[in-house]
Amino acid sequence: MKNSVFDPLEERRQEFLRRNAILIQKIWRGFVRRRNYLQMKEAVIIIQTNYRAFRHRFLFLRKRKAAILLQSHVRAMKARRIAAELREWKRAEEERIRREELEQERLAREKEIEDEITIEESLKESQNELDSLTNLIESMWTHYEPTVSPNNLNLDEIFSFLQEERGHDGKGNRQSNKTLDEITDELNELNDLLTEDMVCVFMHLAC
């Protein structure tokens, strides 16, 4: 009788224990599965993060390399253009300097030629003046027959001679006075021309 009373209670206890065991197992298994899921999720997130970081870094490095290459080509192009412009400017500057030097040389040669021509003309004029004066003196020698030689002129003797001629014939020899004045003027002009020629020659030699 005792067993018949406790059998239902035992069954109920066994059922209670079984259900509680199943509940504990279910909770434990859920906890384990959730823990594994969370661990796997965290691992997946880490893997994705690292992969994305690697991928973005790889793309960034490739873009940066392409940008550096493009910048280097652009800078090289600009440098070549600037170098070409500098070479062209240098060539133009050298050409300008060369033209200026040639122009200065040409002007110097022209000035030298003009100076030579001026000196030659001055010498010719002086020679012509001297020749005309010599002819005048020779004509006076022929007219007055002085004692000196035409090849060895002495101006003091010439003038003393003319002064004597003018003293001997004070009134009747106005032509002699005129001739003396002409000779004096010719000699003064000749002296001035010779002085100017010497100054020009010295200035030309100084330059």
PDB file of C-alpha atoms in Angstrom:
ATOM      1  CA  MET A   1       0.000   0.000   0.000  1.00  0.00           C
ATOM      2  CA  LYS A   2       2.878   2.234   0.754  1.00  0.00           C
ATOM      3  CA  ASN A   3       4.271   1.812  -2.709  1.00  0.00           C
ATOM      4  CA  SER A   4       0.967   2.566  -4.292  1.00  0.00           C
ATOM      5  CA  VAL A   5       0.787   5.876  -2.483  1.00  0.00           C
ATOM      6  CA  PHE A   6       4.310   7.043  -3.390  1.00  0.00           C
ATOM      7  CA  ASP A   7       4.365   5.905  -7.026  1.00  0.00           C
ATOM      8  CA  PRO A   8       2.475   8.889  -8.417  1.00  0.00           C
ATOM      9  CA  LEU A   9       4.669  11.228  -6.419  1.00  0.00           C
ATOM     10  CA  GLU A  10       7.776   9.532  -7.722  1.00  0.00           C
ATOM     11  CA  GLU A  11       6.559   9.810 -11.238  1.00  0.00           C
ATOM     12  CA  ARG A  12       5.781  13.444 -10.783  1.00  0.00           C
ATOM     13  CA  ARG A  13       9.259  13.979  -9.269  1.00  0.00           C
ATOM     14  CA  GLN A  14      10.890  12.179 -12.148  1.00  0.00           C
ATOM     15  CA  GLU A  15       8.884  14.232 -14.607  1.00  0.00           C
ATOM     16  CA  PHE A  16       9.837  17.424 -12.805  1.00  0.00           C
ATOM     17  CA  LEU A  17      13.486  16.480 -12.810  1.00  0.00           C
ATOM     18  CA  ARG A  18      13.376  15.542 -16.474  1.00  0.00           C
ATOM     19  CA  ARG A  19      11.759  18.808 -17.460  1.00  0.00           C
ATOM     20  CA  ASN A  20      14.152  20.833 -15.346  1.00  0.00           C
ATOM     21  CA  ALA A  21      17.073  18.914 -16.799  1.00  0.00           C
ATOM     22  CA  ILE A  22      15.809  19.592 -20.305  1.00  0.00           C
ATOM     23  CA  LEU A  23      15.380  23.275 -19.401  1.00  0.00           C
ATOM     24  CA  ILE A  24      18.880  23.469 -17.972  1.00  0.00           C
ATOM     25  CA  GLN A  25      20.265  21.707 -21.039  1.00  0.00           C
ATOM     26  CA  LYS A  26      18.342  24.051 -23.316  1.00  0.00           C
ATOM     27  CA  ILE A  27      19.584  27.125 -21.463  1.00  0.00           C
ATOM     28  CA  TRP A  28      23.147  25.846 -21.419  1.00  0.00           C
ATOM     29  CA  ARG A  29      23.090  24.926 -25.049  1.00  0.00           C
ATOM     30  CA  GLY A  30      21.610  28.322 -25.886  1.00  0.00           C
ATOM     31  CA  PHE A  31      24.310  30.004 -23.846  1.00  0.00           C
ATOM     32  CA  VAL A  32      27.044  27.969 -25.514  1.00  0.00           C
ATOM     33  CA  ARG A  33      25.616  28.596 -28.981  1.00  0.00           C
ATOM     34  CA  ARG A  34      25.233  32.307 -28.267  1.00  0.00           C
ATOM     35  CA  ARG A  35      28.744  32.503 -26.896  1.00  0.00           C
ATOM     36  CA  ASN A  36      30.115  30.716 -29.962  1.00  0.00           C
ATOM     37  CA  TYR A  37      28.046  32.969 -32.222  1.00  0.00           C
ATOM     38  CA  LEU A  38      29.318  36.070 -30.512  1.00  0.00           C
ATOM     39  CA  GLN A  39      32.891  34.813 -30.746  1.00  0.00           C
ATOM     40  CA  MET A  40      32.453  33.961 -34.416  1.00  0.00           C
ATOM     41  CA  LYS A  41      30.776  37.315 -35.034  1.00  0.00           C
ATOM     42  CA  GLU A  42      33.627  39.161 -33.323  1.00  0.00           C
ATOM     43  CA  ALA A  43      36.157  37.161 -35.349  1.00  0.00           C
ATOM     44  CA  VAL A  44      34.269  37.876 -38.562  1.00  0.00           C
ATOM     45  CA  ILE A  45      34.129  41.579 -37.738  1.00  0.00           C
ATOM     46  CA  ILE A  46      37.890  41.604 -37.043  1.00  0.00           C
ATOM     47  CA  ILE A  47      38.567  39.753 -40.303  1.00  0.00           C
ATOM     48  CA  GLN A  48      36.286  42.105 -42.257  1.00  0.00           C
ATOM     49  CA  THR A  49      37.840  45.145 -40.610  1.00  0.00           C
ATOM     50  CA  ASN A  50      41.374  43.992 -41.398  1.00  0.00           C
ATOM     51  CA  TYR A  51      40.432  43.034 -44.939  1.00  0.00           C
ATOM     52  CA  ARG A  52      38.721  46.343 -45.573  1.00  0.00           C
ATOM     53  CA  ALA A  53      41.665  48.220 -44.031  1.00  0.00           C
ATOM     54  CA  PHE A  54      44.092  46.237 -46.190  1.00  0.00           C
ATOM     55  CA  ARG A  55      41.934  46.767 -49.275  1.00  0.00           C
ATOM     56  CA  HIS A  56      41.540  50.517 -48.654  1.00  0.00           C
ATOM     57  CA  ARG A  57      45.244  50.859 -47.918  1.00  0.00           C
ATOM     58  CA  PHE A  58      46.087  48.941 -51.085  1.00  0.00           C
ATOM     59  CA  LEU A  59      43.763  51.181 -53.133  1.00  0.00           C
ATOM     60  CA  PHE A  60      45.143  54.291 -51.421  1.00  0.00           C
ATOM     61  CA  LEU A  61      48.741  53.289 -52.121  1.00  0.00           C
ATOM     62  CA  ARG A  62      47.908  52.543 -55.746  1.00  0.00           C
ATOM     63  CA  LYS A  63      46.118  55.868 -56.164  1.00  0.00           C
ATOM     64  CA  ARG A  64      48.954  57.693 -54.432  1.00  0.00           C
ATOM     65  CA  LYS A  65      51.499  56.008 -56.688  1.00  0.00           C
ATOM     66  CA  ALA A  66      49.452  56.974 -59.745  1.00  0.00           C
ATOM     67  CA  ALA A  67      49.129  60.549 -58.449  1.00  0.00           C
ATOM     68  CA  ILE A  68      52.878  60.764 -57.770  1.00  0.00           C
ATOM     69  CA  LEU A  69      53.612  59.415 -61.251  1.00  0.00           C
ATOM     70  CA  LEU A  70      51.203  61.905 -62.813  1.00  0.00           C
ATOM     71  CA  GLN A  71      52.666  64.765 -60.771  1.00  0.00           C
ATOM     72  CA  SER A  72      56.181  63.753 -61.769  1.00  0.00           C
ATOM     73  CA  HIS A  73      55.203  63.763 -65.461  1.00  0.00           C
ATOM     74  CA  VAL A  74      53.488  67.155 -65.127  1.00  0.00           C
ATOM     75  CA  ARG A  75      56.445  68.633 -63.242  1.00  0.00           C
ATOM     76  CA  ALA A  76      58.871  67.187 -65.771  1.00  0.00           C
ATOM     77  CA  MET A  77      56.823  68.707 -68.592  1.00  0.00           C
ATOM     78  CA  LYS A  78      56.795  72.089 -66.844  1.00  0.00           C
ATOM     79  CA  ALA A  79      60.530  71.826 -66.132  1.00  0.00           C
ATOM     80  CA  ARG A  80      61.265  71.011 -69.780  1.00  0.00           C
ATOM     81  CA  ARG A  81      59.116  73.918 -70.919  1.00  0.00           C
ATOM     82  CA  ILE A  82      60.824  76.317 -68.487  1.00  0.00           C
ATOM     83  CA  ALA A  83      64.240  74.982 -69.538  1.00  0.00           C
ATOM     84  CA  ALA A  84      63.340  75.497 -73.207  1.00  0.00           C
ATOM     85  CA  GLU A  85      62.156  79.036 -72.459  1.00  0.00           C
ATOM     86  CA  LEU A  86      65.371  79.757 -70.526  1.00  0.00           C
ATOM     87  CA  ARG A  87      67.487  78.374 -73.368  1.00  0.00           C
ATOM     88  CA  GLU A  88      65.552  80.482 -75.865  1.00  0.00           C
ATOM     89  CA  TRP A  89      65.912  83.576 -73.657  1.00  0.00           C
ATOM     90  CA  LYS A  90      69.630  82.910 -73.227  1.00  0.00           C
ATOM     91  CA  ARG A  91      70.058  82.440 -76.979  1.00  0.00           C
ATOM     92  CA  ALA A  92      68.151  85.660 -77.685  1.00  0.00           C
ATOM     93  CA  GLU A  93      70.194  87.512 -75.055  1.00  0.00           C
ATOM     94  CA  GLU A  94      73.465  86.215 -76.510  1.00  0.00           C
ATOM     95  CA  GLU A  95      72.275  87.161 -79.996  1.00  0.00           C
ATOM     96  CA  ARG A  96      71.355  90.650 -78.765  1.00  0.00           C
ATOM     97  CA  ILE A  97      74.740  91.072 -77.076  1.00  0.00           C
ATOM     98  CA  ARG A  98      76.491  89.824 -80.206  1.00  0.00           C
ATOM     99  CA  ARG A  99      74.534  92.261 -82.377  1.00  0.00           C
ATOM    100  CA  GLU A 100      75.340  95.106 -79.992  1.00  0.00           C
ATOM    101  CA  GLU A 101      79.028  94.196 -80.068  1.00  0.00           C
ATOM    102  CA  LEU A 102      78.977  94.009 -83.874  1.00  0.00           C
ATOM    103  CA  GLU A 103      77.164  97.352 -83.999  1.00  0.00           C
ATOM    104  CA  GLN A 104      79.702  98.902 -81.639  1.00  0.00           C
ATOM    105  CA  GLU A 105      82.551  97.495 -83.712  1.00  0.00           C
ATOM    106  CA  ARG A 106      80.923  98.808 -86.885  1.00  0.00           C
ATOM    107  CA  LEU A 107      80.424 102.253 -85.342  1.00  0.00           C
ATOM    108  CA  ALA A 108      84.011 102.225 -84.055  1.00  0.00           C
ATOM    109  CA  ARG A 109      85.294 101.289 -87.531  1.00  0.00           C
ATOM    110  CA  GLU A 110      83.130 103.964 -89.154  1.00  0.00           C
ATOM    111  CA  LYS A 111      84.320 106.533 -86.623  1.00  0.00           C
ATOM    112  CA  GLU A 112      87.910 105.487 -87.212  1.00  0.00           C
ATOM    113  CA  ILE A 113      87.421 105.736 -90.973  1.00  0.00           C
ATOM    114  CA  GLU A 114      85.715 109.128 -90.596  1.00  0.00           C
ATOM    115  CA  ASP A 115      88.551 110.311 -88.363  1.00  0.00           C
ATOM    116  CA  GLU A 116      91.098 109.098 -90.900  1.00  0.00           C
ATOM    117  CA  ILE A 117      89.185 110.787 -93.719  1.00  0.00           C
ATOM    118  CA  THR A 118      88.920 113.987 -91.658  1.00  0.00           C
ATOM    119  CA  ILE A 119      92.633 113.879 -90.902  1.00  0.00           C
ATOM    120  CA  GLU A 120      93.464 113.194 -94.539  1.00  0.00           C
ATOM    121  CA  GLU A 121      91.210 116.036 -95.677  1.00  0.00           C
ATOM    122  CA  SER A 122      92.750 118.355 -93.105  1.00  0.00           C
ATOM    123  CA  LEU A 123      96.216 117.342 -94.214  1.00  0.00           C
ATOM    124  CA  LYS A 124      95.225 117.838 -97.839  1.00  0.00           C
ATOM    125  CA  GLU A 125      93.803 121.267 -97.053  1.00  0.00           C
ATOM    126  CA  SER A 126      96.943 122.139 -95.134  1.00  0.00           C
ATOM    127  CA  GLN A 127      99.064 120.856 -97.982  1.00  0.00           C
ATOM    128  CA  ASN A 128      97.014 122.860-100.472  1.00  0.00           C
ATOM    129  CA  GLU A 129      97.362 125.959 -98.309  1.00  0.00           C
ATOM    130  CA  LEU A 130     101.052 125.310 -98.015  1.00  0.00           C
ATOM    131  CA  ASP A 131     101.365 124.777-101.750  1.00  0.00           C
ATOM    132  CA  SER A 132      99.444 127.982-102.477  1.00  0.00           C
ATOM    133  CA  LEU A 133     101.618 129.867-100.008  1.00  0.00           C
ATOM    134  CA  THR A 134     104.744 128.344-101.537  1.00  0.00           C
ATOM    135  CA  ASN A 135     103.587 129.376-104.998  1.00  0.00           C
ATOM    136  CA  LEU A 136     102.904 132.866-103.715  1.00  0.00           C
ATOM    137  CA  ILE A 137     106.328 133.113-102.124  1.00  0.00           C
ATOM    138  CA  GLU A 138     107.997 131.698-105.238  1.00  0.00           C
ATOM    139  CA  SER A 139     106.190 134.282-107.340  1.00  0.00           C
ATOM    140  CA  MET A 140     107.467 136.978-105.000  1.00  0.00           C
ATOM    141  CA  TRP A 141     110.959 135.568-105.287  1.00  0.00           C
ATOM    142  CA  THR A 142     110.645 135.682-109.021  1.00  0.00           C
ATOM    143  CA  HIS A 143     109.444 139.302-108.827  1.00  0.00           C
ATOM    144  CA  TYR A 144     111.819 140.669-106.172  1.00  0.00           C
ATOM    145  CA  GLU A 145     114.743 138.222-106.571  1.00  0.00           C
ATOM    146  CA  PRO A 146     115.736 137.965-102.862  1.00  0.00           C
ATOM    147  CA  THR A 147     119.054 136.560-101.734  1.00  0.00           C
ATOM    148  CA  VAL A 148     117.607 133.475 -99.968  1.00  0.00           C
ATOM    149  CA  SER A 149     116.830 130.177-101.707  1.00  0.00           C
ATOM    150  CA  PRO A 150     113.226 128.926-102.153  1.00  0.00           C
ATOM    151  CA  ASN A 151     114.304 125.482-100.983  1.00  0.00           C
ATOM    152  CA  ASN A 152     115.487 126.846 -97.633  1.00  0.00           C
ATOM    153  CA  LEU A 153     112.829 129.337 -96.499  1.00  0.00           C
ATOM    154  CA  ASN A 154     113.427 131.711 -93.638  1.00  0.00           C
ATOM    155  CA  LEU A 155     110.291 133.650 -92.751  1.00  0.00           C
ATOM    156  CA  ASP A 156     112.212 136.296 -90.814  1.00  0.00           C
ATOM    157  CA  GLU A 157     114.328 137.077 -93.858  1.00  0.00           C
ATOM    158  CA  ILE A 158     111.219 137.110 -96.046  1.00  0.00           C
ATOM    159  CA  PHE A 159     109.426 139.548 -93.777  1.00  0.00           C
ATOM    160  CA  SER A 160     112.550 141.692 -93.354  1.00  0.00           C
ATOM    161  CA  PHE A 161     112.841 141.756 -97.077  1.00  0.00           C
ATOM    162  CA  LEU A 162     109.255 142.836 -97.460  1.00  0.00           C
ATOM    163  CA  GLN A 163     109.638 145.409 -94.710  1.00  0.00           C
ATOM    164  CA  GLU A 164     112.662 146.823 -96.520  1.00  0.00           C
ATOM    165  CA  GLU A 165     110.740 146.949 -99.780  1.00  0.00           C
ATOM    166  CA  ARG A 166     107.876 148.722 -98.074  1.00  0.00           C
ATOM    167  CA  GLY A 167     110.321 151.203 -96.437  1.00  0.00           C
ATOM    168  CA  HIS A 168     111.971 152.054 -99.734  1.00  0.00           C
ATOM    169  CA  ASP A 169     108.733 152.715-101.479  1.00  0.00           C
ATOM    170  CA  GLY A 170     106.187 153.815 -98.867  1.00  0.00           C
ATOM    171  CA  LYS A 171     103.642 155.401-101.187  1.00  0.00           C
ATOM    172  CA  GLY A 172     104.035 153.700-104.476  1.00  0.00           C
ATOM    173  CA  ASN A 173     104.085 150.091-103.283  1.00  0.00           C
ATOM    174  CA  ARG A 174     100.591 149.508-101.928  1.00  0.00           C
ATOM    175  CA  GLN A 175     100.540 146.246-103.857  1.00  0.00           C
ATOM    176  CA  SER A 176     103.487 145.011-101.781  1.00  0.00           C
ATOM    177  CA  ASN A 177     101.625 145.877 -98.548  1.00  0.00           C
ATOM    178  CA  LYS A 178      98.609 143.986 -99.768  1.00  0.00           C
ATOM    179  CA  THR A 179     100.780 141.015-100.694  1.00  0.00           C
ATOM    180  CA  LEU A 180     102.400 141.115 -97.235  1.00  0.00           C
ATOM    181  CA  ASP A 181      98.969 141.130 -95.581  1.00  0.00           C
ATOM    182  CA  GLU A 182      97.883 138.207 -97.708  1.00  0.00           C
ATOM    183  CA  ILE A 183     101.005 136.256 -96.767  1.00  0.00           C
ATOM    184  CA  THR A 184     100.436 137.045 -93.091  1.00  0.00           C
ATOM    185  CA  ASP A 185      96.821 135.910 -93.293  1.00  0.00           C
ATOM    186  CA  GLU A 186      97.813 132.756 -95.161  1.00  0.00           C
ATOM    187  CA  LEU A 187     100.453 131.955 -92.548  1.00  0.00           C
ATOM    188  CA  ASN A 188      98.003 132.523 -89.704  1.00  0.00           C
ATOM    189  CA  GLU A 189      95.388 130.311 -91.336  1.00  0.00           C
ATOM    190  CA  LEU A 190      98.024 127.672 -92.004  1.00  0.00           C
ATOM    191  CA  ASN A 191      99.122 127.832 -88.369  1.00  0.00           C
ATOM    192  CA  ASP A 192      95.511 127.455 -87.179  1.00  0.00           C
ATOM    193  CA  LEU A 193      94.896 124.526 -89.513  1.00  0.00           C
ATOM    194  CA  LEU A 194      98.068 122.796 -88.412  1.00  0.00           C
ATOM    195  CA  THR A 195      97.121 123.327 -84.765  1.00  0.00           C
ATOM    196  CA  GLU A 196      93.641 121.870 -85.337  1.00  0.00           C
ATOM    197  CA  ASP A 197      95.110 118.906 -87.206  1.00  0.00           C
ATOM    198  CA  MET A 198      97.554 118.210 -84.392  1.00  0.00           C
ATOM    199  CA  VAL A 199      94.748 118.394 -81.830  1.00  0.00           C
ATOM    200  CA  CYS A 200      92.605 115.995 -83.874  1.00  0.00           C
ATOM    201  CA  VAL A 201      95.508 113.597 -84.270  1.00  0.00           C
ATOM    202  CA  PHE A 202      96.260 113.655 -80.543  1.00  0.00           C
ATOM    203  CA  MET A 203      92.577 113.138 -79.672  1.00  0.00           C
ATOM    204  CA  HIS A 204      92.360 110.256 -82.117  1.00  0.00           C
ATOM    205  CA  LEU A 205      95.479 108.645 -80.656  1.00  0.00           C
ATOM    206  CA  ALA A 206      94.119 109.145 -77.132  1.00  0.00           C
ATOM    207  CA  CYS A 207      90.856 107.375 -78.043  1.00  0.00           C
TER     208      CYS A 207
END
